[in-house]
Every structure is written in C-alpha cells, then in structure tokens.
PDB file of C-alpha atoms in Angstrom:
ATOM      1  CA  UNK F   1     116.639-255.001 137.161  1.00  0.00           C
ATOM      2  CA  UNK F   2     119.808-255.924 136.938  1.00  0.00           C
ATOM      3  CA  UNK F   3     123.041-253.394 135.762  1.00  0.00           C
ATOM      4  CA  UNK F   4     122.945-254.845 132.487  1.00  0.00           C
ATOM      5  CA  UNK F   5     119.869-254.937 131.219  1.00  0.00           C
ATOM      6  CA  UNK F   6     119.339-250.315 131.484  1.00  0.00           C
ATOM      7  CA  UNK F   7     123.683-249.376 130.653  1.00  0.00           C
ATOM      8  CA  UNK F   8     123.810-248.112 127.839  1.00  0.00           C
ATOM      9  CA  UNK F   9     127.435-249.107 125.760  1.00  0.00           C
ATOM     10  CA  UNK F  10     129.278-247.855 127.088  1.00  0.00           C
ATOM     11  CA  UNK F  11     131.379-244.893 125.315  1.00  0.00           C
ATOM     12  CA  UNK F  12     134.898-245.243 125.140  1.00  0.00           C
ATOM     13  CA  UNK F  13     137.512-242.306 124.778  1.00  0.00           C
ATOM     14  CA  UNK F  14     141.280-243.054 123.846  1.00  0.00           C
ATOM     15  CA  UNK F  15     143.289-244.190 126.241  1.00  0.00           C
ATOM     16  CA  UNK F  16     139.692-246.893 127.600  1.00  0.00           C
ATOM     17  CA  UNK F  17     141.513-249.905 126.065  1.00  0.00           C
ATOM     18  CA  UNK F  18     142.424-253.116 127.688  1.00  0.00           C
ATOM     19  CA  UNK F  19     145.114-252.569 130.100  1.00  0.00           C
ATOM     20  CA  UNK F  20     148.323-253.300 129.105  1.00  0.00           C
ATOM     21  CA  UNK F  21     151.632-252.346 130.782  1.00  0.00           C
ATOM     22  CA  UNK F  22     154.915-252.378 129.429  1.00  0.00           C
ATOM     23  CA  UNK F  23     157.225-252.048 133.515  1.00  0.00           C
ATOM     24  CA  UNK F  24     155.374-254.938 134.190  1.00  0.00           C
ATOM     25  CA  UNK F  25     153.722-252.757 137.272  1.00  0.00           C
ATOM     26  CA  UNK F  26     150.339-253.041 138.323  1.00  0.00           C
ATOM     27  CA  UNK F  27     147.544-252.503 136.470  1.00  0.00           C
ATOM     28  CA  UNK F  28     145.163-249.827 137.657  1.00  0.00           C
ATOM     29  CA  UNK F  29     141.766-248.067 137.053  1.00  0.00           C
ATOM     30  CA  UNK F  30     139.259-245.667 138.512  1.00  0.00           C
ATOM     31  CA  UNK F  31     135.477-246.173 139.094  1.00  0.00           C
ATOM     32  CA  UNK F  32     133.699-242.954 139.370  1.00  0.00           C
ATOM     33  CA  UNK F  33     129.824-242.771 140.805  1.00  0.00           C
ATOM     34  CA  UNK F  34     128.657-240.256 139.562  1.00  0.00           C
ATOM     35  CA  UNK F  35     124.489-238.640 140.095  1.00  0.00           C
ATOM     36  CA  UNK F  36     123.168-234.661 139.208  1.00  0.00           C
ATOM     37  CA  UNK F  37     126.547-232.352 140.558  1.00  0.00           C
ATOM     38  CA  UNK F  38     128.302-231.950 137.379  1.00  0.00           C
ATOM     39  CA  UNK F  39     129.847-228.975 139.169  1.00  0.00           C
ATOM     40  CA  UNK F  40     131.776-231.088 141.968  1.00  0.00           C
ATOM     41  CA  UNK F  41     132.612-233.952 139.435  1.00  0.00           C
ATOM     42  CA  UNK F  42     134.250-231.043 137.170  1.00  0.00           C
ATOM     43  CA  UNK F  43     136.945-230.664 140.172  1.00  0.00           C
ATOM     44  CA  UNK F  44     137.301-233.721 140.808  1.00  0.00           C
ATOM     45  CA  UNK F  45     138.279-235.043 137.170  1.00  0.00           C
ATOM     46  CA  UNK F  46     141.008-232.171 137.693  1.00  0.00           C
ATOM     47  CA  UNK F  47     142.795-233.648 139.986  1.00  0.00           C
ATOM     48  CA  UNK F  48     142.898-236.909 138.814  1.00  0.00           C
ATOM     49  CA  UNK F  49     144.048-234.997 135.540  1.00  0.00           C
ATOM     50  CA  UNK F  50     146.730-234.342 138.284  1.00  0.00           C
ATOM     51  CA  UNK F  51     147.896-236.972 139.416  1.00  0.00           C
ATOM     52  CA  UNK F  52     151.593-237.766 138.929  1.00  0.00           C
ATOM     53  CA  UNK F  53     151.263-240.944 139.252  1.00  0.00           C
ATOM     54  CA  UNK F  54     147.502-241.457 135.729  1.00  0.00           C
ATOM     55  CA  UNK F  55     145.371-243.908 136.273  1.00  0.00           C
ATOM     56  CA  UNK F  56     145.277-246.159 133.490  1.00  0.00           C
ATOM     57  CA  UNK F  57     141.527-245.975 132.987  1.00  0.00           C
ATOM     58  CA  UNK F  58     138.587-243.317 135.046  1.00  0.00           C
ATOM     59  CA  UNK F  59     135.210-245.572 133.587  1.00  0.00           C
ATOM     60  CA  UNK F  60     133.585-243.024 135.394  1.00  0.00           C
ATOM     61  CA  UNK F  61     129.307-244.036 135.235  1.00  0.00           C
ATOM     62  CA  UNK F  62     126.596-241.866 135.625  1.00  0.00           C
ATOM     63  CA  UNK F  63     123.822-242.320 137.276  1.00  0.00           C
ATOM     64  CA  UNK F  64     121.329-241.100 134.041  1.00  0.00           C
ATOM     65  CA  UNK F  65     122.204-237.472 135.523  1.00  0.00           C
ATOM     66  CA  UNK F  66     119.633-234.845 133.847  1.00  0.00           C
ATOM     67  CA  UNK F  67     122.338-231.190 134.571  1.00  0.00           C
ATOM     68  CA  UNK F  68     125.081-230.730 132.653  1.00  0.00           C
ATOM     69  CA  UNK F  69     127.147-233.808 134.031  1.00  0.00           C
ATOM     70  CA  UNK F  70     127.635-234.692 130.039  1.00  0.00           C
ATOM     71  CA  UNK F  71     128.795-231.745 129.428  1.00  0.00           C
ATOM     72  CA  UNK F  72     131.726-231.977 132.346  1.00  0.00           C
ATOM     73  CA  UNK F  73     131.788-235.768 131.210  1.00  0.00           C
ATOM     74  CA  UNK F  74     132.545-234.449 127.212  1.00  0.00           C
ATOM     75  CA  UNK F  75     135.284-231.978 127.538  1.00  0.00           C
ATOM     76  CA  UNK F  76     137.499-233.668 129.991  1.00  0.00           C
ATOM     77  CA  UNK F  77     140.209-234.170 128.306  1.00  0.00           C
ATOM     78  CA  UNK F  78     141.512-237.045 131.448  1.00  0.00           C
ATOM     79  CA  UNK F  79     143.120-239.908 129.735  1.00  0.00           C
ATOM     80  CA  UNK F  80     141.774-243.340 129.518  1.00  0.00           C
ATOM     81  CA  UNK F  81     138.146-241.736 130.173  1.00  0.00           C
ATOM     82  CA  UNK F  82     135.073-244.126 129.943  1.00  0.00           C
ATOM     83  CA  UNK F  83     132.237-242.867 130.356  1.00  0.00           C
ATOM     84  CA  UNK F  84     128.933-245.786 131.488  1.00  0.00           C
ATOM     85  CA  UNK F  85     125.761-243.815 130.972  1.00  0.00           C
ATOM     86  CA  UNK F  86     122.921-245.940 133.364  1.00  0.00           C
ATOM     87  CA  UNK F  87     118.985-245.498 131.958  1.00  0.00           C
ATOM     88  CA  UNK F  88     118.248-244.849 135.377  1.00  0.00           C
ATOM     89  CA  UNK F  89     120.000-244.453 138.325  1.00  0.00           C
ATOM     90  CA  UNK F  90     120.767-246.959 140.640  1.00  0.00           C
ATOM     91  CA  UNK F  91     122.171-245.526 143.038  1.00  0.00           C
ATOM     92  CA  UNK F  92     125.639-245.064 144.928  1.00  0.00           C
ATOM     93  CA  UNK F  93     125.423-249.243 145.305  1.00  0.00           C
ATOM     94  CA  UNK F  94     124.659-249.528 142.268  1.00  0.00           C
ATOM     95  CA  UNK F  95     127.149-247.514 140.114  1.00  0.00           C
ATOM     96  CA  UNK F  96     129.752-248.844 142.025  1.00  0.00           C
ATOM     97  CA  UNK F  97     128.916-252.682 141.480  1.00  0.00           C
ATOM     98  CA  UNK F  98     128.860-251.600 136.984  1.00  0.00           C
ATOM     99  CA  UNK F  99     131.765-249.367 136.958  1.00  0.00           C
ATOM    100  CA  UNK F 100     133.300-252.480 139.262  1.00  0.00           C
ATOM    101  CA  UNK F 101     132.676-255.635 137.252  1.00  0.00           C
ATOM    102  CA  UNK F 102     133.655-253.223 133.477  1.00  0.00           C
ATOM    103  CA  UNK F 103     136.625-252.496 135.536  1.00  0.00           C
ATOM    104  CA  UNK F 104     137.465-256.402 136.425  1.00  0.00           C
ATOM    105  CA  UNK F 105     136.095-257.641 133.121  1.00  0.00           C
ATOM    106  CA  UNK F 106     139.212-255.521 131.717  1.00  0.00           C
ATOM    107  CA  UNK F 107     141.188-257.128 133.658  1.00  0.00           C
ATOM    108  CA  UNK F 108     143.305-253.645 136.134  1.00  0.00           C
ATOM    109  CA  UNK F 109     145.103-255.275 139.584  1.00  0.00           C
ATOM    110  CA  UNK F 110     143.448-252.932 141.358  1.00  0.00           C
ATOM    111  CA  UNK F 111     140.480-251.031 141.548  1.00  0.00           C
ATOM    112  CA  UNK F 112     140.128-246.733 142.693  1.00  0.00           C
ATOM    113  CA  UNK F 113     137.189-246.333 143.380  1.00  0.00           C
ATOM    114  CA  UNK F 114     136.003-242.904 143.482  1.00  0.00           C
ATOM    115  CA  UNK F 115     132.743-240.316 144.643  1.00  0.00           C
ATOM    116  CA  UNK F 116     132.760-236.980 142.906  1.00  0.00           C
ATOM    117  CA  UNK F 117     132.709-234.718 146.005  1.00  0.00           C
ATOM    118  CA  UNK F 118     136.513-235.932 146.457  1.00  0.00           C
ATOM    119  CA  UNK F 119     139.650-235.137 145.317  1.00  0.00           C
ATOM    120  CA  UNK F 120     143.035-237.073 145.664  1.00  0.00           C
ATOM    121  CA  UNK F 121     146.150-235.206 145.532  1.00  0.00           C
ATOM    122  CA  UNK F 122     148.614-235.208 142.793  1.00  0.00           C
ATOM    123  CA  UNK F 123     151.084-238.548 144.684  1.00  0.00           C
ATOM    124  CA  UNK F 124     147.841-239.902 146.427  1.00  0.00           C
ATOM    125  CA  UNK F 125     147.327-242.609 143.373  1.00  0.00           C
ATOM    126  CA  UNK F 126     151.459-243.034 143.398  1.00  0.00           C
ATOM    127  CA  UNK F 127     150.936-243.146 147.175  1.00  0.00           C
ATOM    128  CA  UNK F 128     148.689-245.426 147.714  1.00  0.00           C
ATOM    129  CA  UNK F 129     150.608-248.048 144.143  1.00  0.00           C
ATOM    130  CA  UNK F 130     153.730-248.142 146.712  1.00  0.00           C
ATOM    131  CA  UNK F 131     152.281-250.808 148.922  1.00  0.00           C
ATOM    132  CA  UNK F 132     151.622-254.025 148.313  1.00  0.00           C
ATOM    133  CA  UNK F 133     148.125-254.528 150.509  1.00  0.00           C
ATOM    134  CA  UNK F 134     144.831-255.517 148.651  1.00  0.00           C
ATOM    135  CA  UNK F 135     142.926-253.297 150.562  1.00  0.00           C
ATOM    136  CA  UNK F 136     144.054-249.715 150.826  1.00  0.00           C
ATOM    137  CA  UNK F 137     142.309-246.687 152.249  1.00  0.00           C
ATOM    138  CA  UNK F 138     143.160-243.434 151.522  1.00  0.00           C
ATOM    139  CA  UNK F 139     142.328-240.315 153.747  1.00  0.00           C
ATOM    140  CA  UNK F 140     140.022-237.558 154.079  1.00  0.00           C
ATOM    141  CA  UNK F 141     140.366-234.154 154.831  1.00  0.00           C
ATOM    142  CA  UNK F 142     138.383-231.503 154.296  1.00  0.00           C
ATOM    143  CA  UNK F 143     139.009-227.976 152.091  1.00  0.00           C
ATOM    144  CA  UNK F 144     140.774-226.557 155.405  1.00  0.00           C
ATOM    145  CA  UNK F 145     142.996-229.024 156.114  1.00  0.00           C
ATOM    146  CA  UNK F 146     141.305-232.007 159.221  1.00  0.00           C
ATOM    147  CA  UNK F 147     141.467-234.902 158.839  1.00  0.00           C
ATOM    148  CA  UNK F 148     137.909-236.324 159.155  1.00  0.00           C
ATOM    149  CA  UNK F 149     138.207-239.588 157.924  1.00  0.00           C
ATOM    150  CA  UNK F 150     135.148-241.262 159.233  1.00  0.00           C
ATOM    151  CA  UNK F 151     136.090-245.787 158.488  1.00  0.00           C
ATOM    152  CA  UNK F 152     135.603-247.649 161.650  1.00  0.00           C
ATOM    153  CA  UNK F 153     139.062-247.945 163.713  1.00  0.00           C
ATOM    154  CA  UNK F 154     136.522-250.309 165.179  1.00  0.00           C
ATOM    155  CA  UNK F 155     133.324-252.230 163.721  1.00  0.00           C
ATOM    156  CA  UNK F 156     131.922-253.838 166.830  1.00  0.00           C
ATOM    157  CA  UNK F 157     128.796-256.736 165.584  1.00  0.00           C
ATOM    158  CA  UNK F 158     128.921-258.822 168.688  1.00  0.00           C
ATOM    159  CA  UNK F 159     127.676-256.466 171.062  1.00  0.00           C
ATOM    160  CA  UNK F 160     123.701-256.709 171.454  1.00  0.00           C
ATOM    161  CA  UNK F 161     123.379-252.973 173.289  1.00  0.00           C
ATOM    162  CA  UNK F 162     125.015-251.090 170.841  1.00  0.00           C
ATOM    163  CA  UNK F 163     122.964-249.449 168.386  1.00  0.00           C
ATOM    164  CA  UNK F 164     125.851-248.356 166.250  1.00  0.00           C
ATOM    165  CA  UNK F 165     127.811-251.251 165.314  1.00  0.00           C
ATOM    166  CA  UNK F 166     130.957-247.976 164.194  1.00  0.00           C
ATOM    167  CA  UNK F 167     132.725-247.149 168.060  1.00  0.00           C
ATOM    168  CA  UNK F 168     135.725-245.610 166.873  1.00  0.00           C
ATOM    169  CA  UNK F 169     136.983-244.411 163.855  1.00  0.00           C
ATOM    170  CA  UNK F 170     140.295-242.542 162.231  1.00  0.00           C
ATOM    171  CA  UNK F 171     139.437-239.576 162.906  1.00  0.00           C
ATOM    172  CA  UNK F 172     137.928-239.803 166.725  1.00  0.00           C
ATOM    173  CA  UNK F 173     141.703-242.104 167.714  1.00  0.00           C
ATOM    174  CA  UNK F 174     143.930-239.831 165.941  1.00  0.00           C
ATOM    175  CA  UNK F 175     142.050-236.362 165.305  1.00  0.00           C
ATOM    176  CA  UNK F 176     145.187-234.538 162.385  1.00  0.00           C
ATOM    177  CA  UNK F 177     147.011-236.631 160.057  1.00  0.00           C
ATOM    178  CA  UNK F 178     150.367-236.305 161.771  1.00  0.00           C
ATOM    179  CA  UNK F 179     149.240-237.524 164.441  1.00  0.00           C
ATOM    180  CA  UNK F 180     148.436-240.922 162.745  1.00  0.00           C
ATOM    181  CA  UNK F 181     151.249-244.203 162.700  1.00  0.00           C
ATOM    182  CA  UNK F 182     152.367-244.858 158.876  1.00  0.00           C
ATOM    183  CA  UNK F 183     148.689-247.395 158.119  1.00  0.00           C
ATOM    184  CA  UNK F 184     145.823-247.650 160.641  1.00  0.00           C
ATOM    185  CA  UNK F 185     144.175-251.191 160.056  1.00  0.00           C
ATOM    186  CA  UNK F 186     140.497-250.468 159.473  1.00  0.00           C
ATOM    187  CA  UNK F 187     137.654-252.831 160.082  1.00  0.00           C
ATOM    188  CA  UNK F 188     135.318-250.954 156.835  1.00  0.00           C
ATOM    189  CA  UNK F 189     135.741-248.502 154.502  1.00  0.00           C
ATOM    190  CA  UNK F 190     133.956-245.344 152.242  1.00  0.00           C
ATOM    191  CA  UNK F 191     134.247-245.702 148.665  1.00  0.00           C
ATOM    192  CA  UNK F 192     135.604-242.595 148.668  1.00  0.00           C
ATOM    193  CA  UNK F 193     139.133-243.303 148.596  1.00  0.00           C
ATOM    194  CA  UNK F 194     138.728-247.508 148.766  1.00  0.00           C
ATOM    195  CA  UNK F 195     141.387-249.663 146.373  1.00  0.00           C
ATOM    196  CA  UNK F 196     141.074-252.950 146.100  1.00  0.00           C
ATOM    197  CA  UNK F 197     143.697-255.646 144.351  1.00  0.00           C
ATOM    198  CA  UNK F 198     141.188-258.138 141.757  1.00  0.00           C
ATOM    199  CA  UNK F 199     141.627-261.075 144.231  1.00  0.00           C
ATOM    200  CA  UNK F 200     139.909-259.803 146.729  1.00  0.00           C
ATOM    201  CA  UNK F 201     137.240-259.287 144.248  1.00  0.00           C
ATOM    202  CA  UNK F 202     137.862-263.106 142.977  1.00  0.00           C
ATOM    203  CA  UNK F 203     138.100-263.544 146.359  1.00  0.00           C
ATOM    204  CA  UNK F 204     134.027-261.729 147.693  1.00  0.00           C
ATOM    205  CA  UNK F 205     132.560-260.577 144.569  1.00  0.00           C
ATOM    206  CA  UNK F 206     131.449-256.925 143.495  1.00  0.00           C
ATOM    207  CA  UNK F 207     129.611-255.242 145.792  1.00  0.00           C
ATOM    208  CA  UNK F 208     125.368-255.433 146.730  1.00  0.00           C
ATOM    209  CA  UNK F 209     123.631-253.641 144.396  1.00  0.00           C
ATOM    210  CA  UNK F 210     120.536-254.051 146.852  1.00  0.00           C
ATOM    211  CA  UNK F 211     121.490-251.293 148.923  1.00  0.00           C
ATOM    212  CA  UNK F 212     120.811-248.509 146.778  1.00  0.00           C
ATOM    213  CA  UNK F 213     122.989-245.953 148.405  1.00  0.00           C
ATOM    214  CA  UNK F 214     124.858-246.295 152.493  1.00  0.00           C
ATOM    215  CA  UNK F 215     125.794-248.979 153.786  1.00  0.00           C
ATOM    216  CA  UNK F 216     126.961-251.138 150.480  1.00  0.00           C
ATOM    217  CA  UNK F 217     130.872-249.812 151.460  1.00  0.00           C
ATOM    218  CA  UNK F 218     130.416-251.492 155.669  1.00  0.00           C
ATOM    219  CA  UNK F 219     129.316-254.891 152.930  1.00  0.00           C
ATOM    220  CA  UNK F 220     132.224-254.542 151.079  1.00  0.00           C
ATOM    221  CA  UNK F 221     134.191-254.946 153.831  1.00  0.00           C
ATOM    222  CA  UNK F 222     132.784-256.784 155.886  1.00  0.00           C
ATOM    223  CA  UNK F 223     132.509-259.119 153.795  1.00  0.00           C
ATOM    224  CA  UNK F 224     136.628-259.169 152.809  1.00  0.00           C
ATOM    225  CA  UNK F 225     137.465-259.390 156.357  1.00  0.00           C
ATOM    226  CA  UNK F 226     135.428-262.411 156.688  1.00  0.00           C
ATOM    227  CA  UNK F 227     136.641-263.241 153.997  1.00  0.00           C
ATOM    228  CA  UNK F 228     140.522-262.698 155.638  1.00  0.00           C
ATOM    229  CA  UNK F 229     141.921-259.416 153.494  1.00  0.00           C
ATOM    230  CA  UNK F 230     143.174-257.091 155.999  1.00  0.00           C
ATOM    231  CA  UNK F 231     142.179-252.914 154.785  1.00  0.00           C
ATOM    232  CA  UNK F 232     144.532-250.697 155.394  1.00  0.00           C
ATOM    233  CA  UNK F 233     143.998-246.761 155.607  1.00  0.00           C
ATOM    234  CA  UNK F 234     147.617-245.053 154.626  1.00  0.00           C
ATOM    235  CA  UNK F 235     148.182-241.561 156.304  1.00  0.00           C
ATOM    236  CA  UNK F 236     149.896-239.613 152.899  1.00  0.00           C
ATOM    237  CA  UNK F 237     147.651-240.675 150.222  1.00  0.00           C
ATOM    238  CA  UNK F 238     145.631-237.611 151.038  1.00  0.00           C
ATOM    239  CA  UNK F 239     141.564-237.511 149.390  1.00  0.00           C
ATOM    240  CA  UNK F 240     140.070-234.141 149.873  1.00  0.00           C
ATOM    241  CA  UNK F 241     136.006-234.201 150.808  1.00  0.00           C
ATOM    242  CA  UNK F 242     134.997-230.972 148.648  1.00  0.00           C
ATOM    243  CA  UNK F 243     131.722-231.078 151.038  1.00  0.00           C
ATOM    244  CA  UNK F 244     131.334-230.979 154.820  1.00  0.00           C
ATOM    245  CA  UNK F 245     130.332-234.436 155.513  1.00  0.00           C
ATOM    246  CA  UNK F 246     126.264-234.344 156.616  1.00  0.00           C
ATOM    247  CA  UNK F 247     125.174-237.730 158.076  1.00  0.00           C
ATOM    248  CA  UNK F 248     121.928-236.577 160.218  1.00  0.00           C
ATOM    249  CA  UNK F 249     119.286-237.779 157.418  1.00  0.00           C
ATOM    250  CA  UNK F 250     115.331-236.424 158.230  1.00  0.00           C
ATOM    251  CA  UNK F 251     113.945-240.645 159.305  1.00  0.00           C
ATOM    252  CA  UNK F 252     111.395-240.151 158.078  1.00  0.00           C
ATOM    253  CA  UNK F 253     112.382-239.276 154.700  1.00  0.00           C
ATOM    254  CA  UNK F 254     113.348-241.690 151.360  1.00  0.00           C
ATOM    255  CA  UNK F 255     116.758-241.274 152.393  1.00  0.00           C
ATOM    256  CA  UNK F 256     115.491-243.085 156.584  1.00  0.00           C
ATOM    257  CA  UNK F 257     113.996-245.548 154.283  1.00  0.00           C
ATOM    258  CA  UNK F 258     117.625-245.980 152.977  1.00  0.00           C
ATOM    259  CA  UNK F 259     119.363-245.580 156.875  1.00  0.00           C
ATOM    260  CA  UNK F 260     117.494-248.088 158.323  1.00  0.00           C
ATOM    261  CA  UNK F 261     117.779-250.706 156.091  1.00  0.00           C
ATOM    262  CA  UNK F 262     120.708-250.392 154.786  1.00  0.00           C
ATOM    263  CA  UNK F 263     121.674-251.049 158.843  1.00  0.00           C
ATOM    264  CA  UNK F 264     119.125-253.372 159.665  1.00  0.00           C
ATOM    265  CA  UNK F 265     120.918-255.842 156.366  1.00  0.00           C
ATOM    266  CA  UNK F 266     124.360-255.739 158.069  1.00  0.00           C
ATOM    267  CA  UNK F 267     123.826-256.336 161.601  1.00  0.00           C
ATOM    268  CA  UNK F 268     120.733-259.905 159.571  1.00  0.00           C
ATOM    269  CA  UNK F 269     123.509-260.901 157.603  1.00  0.00           C
ATOM    270  CA  UNK F 270     126.877-260.570 159.935  1.00  0.00           C
ATOM    271  CA  UNK F 271     125.653-260.647 163.407  1.00  0.00           C
ATOM    272  CA  UNK F 272     127.820-262.530 165.307  1.00  0.00           C
ATOM    273  CA  UNK F 273     125.505-262.964 167.927  1.00  0.00           C
ATOM    274  CA  UNK F 274     121.330-264.618 167.790  1.00  0.00           C
ATOM    275  CA  UNK F 275     121.088-260.651 169.934  1.00  0.00           C
ATOM    276  CA  UNK F 276     122.886-258.848 167.160  1.00  0.00           C
ATOM    277  CA  UNK F 277     120.507-260.205 164.840  1.00  0.00           C
ATOM    278  CA  UNK F 278     117.456-259.835 166.849  1.00  0.00           C
ATOM    279  CA  UNK F 279     118.785-256.625 167.573  1.00  0.00           C
ATOM    280  CA  UNK F 280     116.392-254.591 163.718  1.00  0.00           C
ATOM    281  CA  UNK F 281     113.222-256.015 165.232  1.00  0.00           C
ATOM    282  CA  UNK F 282     114.183-253.694 169.100  1.00  0.00           C
ATOM    283  CA  UNK F 283     115.316-250.455 167.104  1.00  0.00           C
ATOM    284  CA  UNK F 284     111.579-251.053 164.676  1.00  0.00           C
ATOM    285  CA  UNK F 285     109.857-251.974 168.236  1.00  0.00           C
ATOM    286  CA  UNK F 286     110.899-248.944 170.089  1.00  0.00           C
ATOM    287  CA  UNK F 287     110.152-246.310 167.131  1.00  0.00           C
ATOM    288  CA  UNK F 288     107.136-247.174 166.591  1.00  0.00           C
ATOM    289  CA  UNK F 289     107.139-246.773 169.854  1.00  0.00           C
ATOM    290  CA  UNK F 290     108.308-243.700 170.895  1.00  0.00           C
ATOM    291  CA  UNK F 291     106.585-242.253 167.501  1.00  0.00           C
ATOM    292  CA  UNK F 292     104.246-239.507 169.250  1.00  0.00           C
ATOM    293  CA  UNK F 293     106.983-237.381 170.870  1.00  0.00           C
ATOM    294  CA  UNK F 294     109.385-237.741 168.208  1.00  0.00           C
ATOM    295  CA  UNK F 295     109.478-239.364 164.241  1.00  0.00           C
ATOM    296  CA  UNK F 296     106.111-239.043 163.916  1.00  0.00           C
ATOM    297  CA  UNK F 297     104.107-242.006 161.674  1.00  0.00           C
ATOM    298  CA  UNK F 298     106.392-240.940 159.090  1.00  0.00           C
ATOM    299  CA  UNK F 299     109.645-242.668 160.009  1.00  0.00           C
ATOM    300  CA  UNK F 300     107.526-244.803 161.927  1.00  0.00           C
ATOM    301  CA  UNK F 301     106.086-246.670 158.859  1.00  0.00           C
ATOM    302  CA  UNK F 302     109.529-246.216 157.236  1.00  0.00           C
ATOM    303  CA  UNK F 303     111.269-248.069 160.045  1.00  0.00           C
ATOM    304  CA  UNK F 304     107.735-251.061 159.603  1.00  0.00           C
ATOM    305  CA  UNK F 305     108.675-251.416 155.821  1.00  0.00           C
ATOM    306  CA  UNK F 306     113.217-250.987 156.759  1.00  0.00           C
ATOM    307  CA  UNK F 307     112.227-254.004 158.663  1.00  0.00           C
ATOM    308  CA  UNK F 308     109.864-255.706 156.069  1.00  0.00           C
ATOM    309  CA  UNK F 309     112.494-255.360 152.857  1.00  0.00           C
ATOM    310  CA  UNK F 310     115.698-256.216 155.493  1.00  0.00           C
ATOM    311  CA  UNK F 311     114.463-259.774 155.706  1.00  0.00           C
ATOM    312  CA  UNK F 312     114.198-260.081 152.321  1.00  0.00           C
ATOM    313  CA  UNK F 313     117.725-259.265 151.919  1.00  0.00           C
ATOM    314  CA  UNK F 314     118.662-261.678 154.419  1.00  0.00           C
ATOM    315  CA  UNK F 315     121.323-263.704 152.802  1.00  0.00           C
ATOM    316  CA  UNK F 316     124.248-262.063 152.059  1.00  0.00           C
ATOM    317  CA  UNK F 317     125.788-262.330 148.214  1.00  0.00           C
ATOM    318  CA  UNK F 318     127.736-264.872 146.733  1.00  0.00           C
ATOM    319  CA  UNK F 319     131.080-264.143 145.415  1.00  0.00           C
ATOM    320  CA  UNK F 320     130.619-264.509 141.412  1.00  0.00           C
ATOM    321  CA  UNK F 321     131.849-261.561 139.218  1.00  0.00           C
ATOM    322  CA  UNK F 322     129.434-261.914 136.731  1.00  0.00           C
TER     323      UNK F 322
END
C-alpha cells in the first residue's frame, strides 16, 4: 500500500505553511522520521529549536508510534513544525519517501533528512546552507565527540569478490574530525543529516519506500551519483548521534531478512558487471551450505526468502515524484 493511502491528513502548526524567503535565500525543510523513540525525538527537536539558522519547516513523519511520541510532538514549540502521522509503520524508507514527497510538493529548495536519534550542533544548518552544492552530508560524532561518520568514501559495486561493497569510510580514513579536509567526497550516505536540493529529486525521484529499513539511503546516493551529482561530507557541520552504532544484527531475525534482501537489491540493481550481479546468489548458497555450523535454519530461511524477494525489486525506481 502506498504511503498516501495509509497516511492521515497532516497536523499543521504555526509557521508550517508554504515556503517563503524575504531575502531571496534558499528555503530548507527538515524531514524527520520517528517510531517509538519519544525521548530521543524530544532531544532531537530541542536541537532543531536551538539552530542559529532555523529551518523554514520541520516535517515529522510519525510512523504510527505507540509510545508517548504524540505527547512530545504536541508539547514541542519548534517553529514550522508539521506532523504527518501514518496509520501503520512504513519503516524508515517509507517514512522518508513520504516526508520528502511532502517537502518537495511544497516547493522547498533544500530538504534535510534526519533520524530521531541525532542532534545537530547550533551552527550545523548554517554551515550546510553556506555551501553551493546539491548533495551534502553533516558529519556525525558520538556523545563523547569521537568521529563516527560511516558514510563510504569508497563503495565498490565492481569487485565480485568483496562481500560488502563499503570498502572505506570517513571514520576509518581520518579517525578524527580535525584531520579531515573541509569537505570529503563520499559515495553513499545515511539519512542522518543528508541534505539534498530539489533539483536532485527532479532528476532521480524520491527515496524508494520498498526497502522498509536499511539501504534506502544507499540506493538514493547511488542513483544521485549515477545522475552526475557529487556528494560532500562537510567537516564543520556537526551532528551528534545519541546512540552507539549497532550494525551487528541477528541475521536469523526479521532485521536479518531486510539486511540480506536489501544488500542483494543494491547488487542486482547497480552491480557494474555480471559477476557482481551474481554475488547475491553466491552469498545465498554459502549461507545455506554453512547453516549447520553457523546461523542455523532460521538464517538459511531468511536468506532464501531475501533472495527470492530481491529478484522482484531488481528494477530501480523511476524519477517520478508522485
């Protein structure tokens, strides 16, 4: 079911109307997706309220949360806040598709994508808006100030031997923020501080909601780069991640299914040669053969189902913004 079929009418707040600029400067809407993490969302919204250059709109997609998210949003006094509450959980991918479509339809020049567990530094938006680039990435650190930016500086869809296409990332290349140059070109992004101009959406369309979770941001970045856009991580645009990264998910559980399926989809859609596009089949065979000694039947069942479903997602989305 498409997001527009399951989403309720938006709840509009003061200042959440059509974009406007009396100075001729570009307008920007923040799109936040949240699900059952009300306390993290509250701190994130406090960060948006403290921005020295406020956003022109803040569009929060509440993925049918069942905790006290509604109360947090009702009490929030961020200017330009608008809440889109869905009738079911669309996943991060569906939420970003829905929010970006809303921001694009309302004519904003730039769209800044945020998860609910990050907090921007007060000057983060100022730094990003000062740059004349189509695709920008704020650079994440943890609550202790350590660089944790995992956007790939090399994302290899050419080598059939590499199991994971991410071969290098900002964090491992530089180690510390002060060792980074002012901007670093990256080949994939996370929808945690990624800013995109509407011209990019014009060219490649919206984030693909069919991913549900994982790799929807990677897919969008690959499409953008293949359309000729370059993506820059901006050293001085600071974004603090409230939670530690946990990328070691149970591959026999429901998240494991999406990790396998969506990794396979990226290879099937964007692999640069036949061998890379065959890699998902080889991974599936290896997991099934090794299941007696690792993962067990549940992981084997996951990877088989993931491979089957990935085949149905081989075609990349069109450039439609409908």
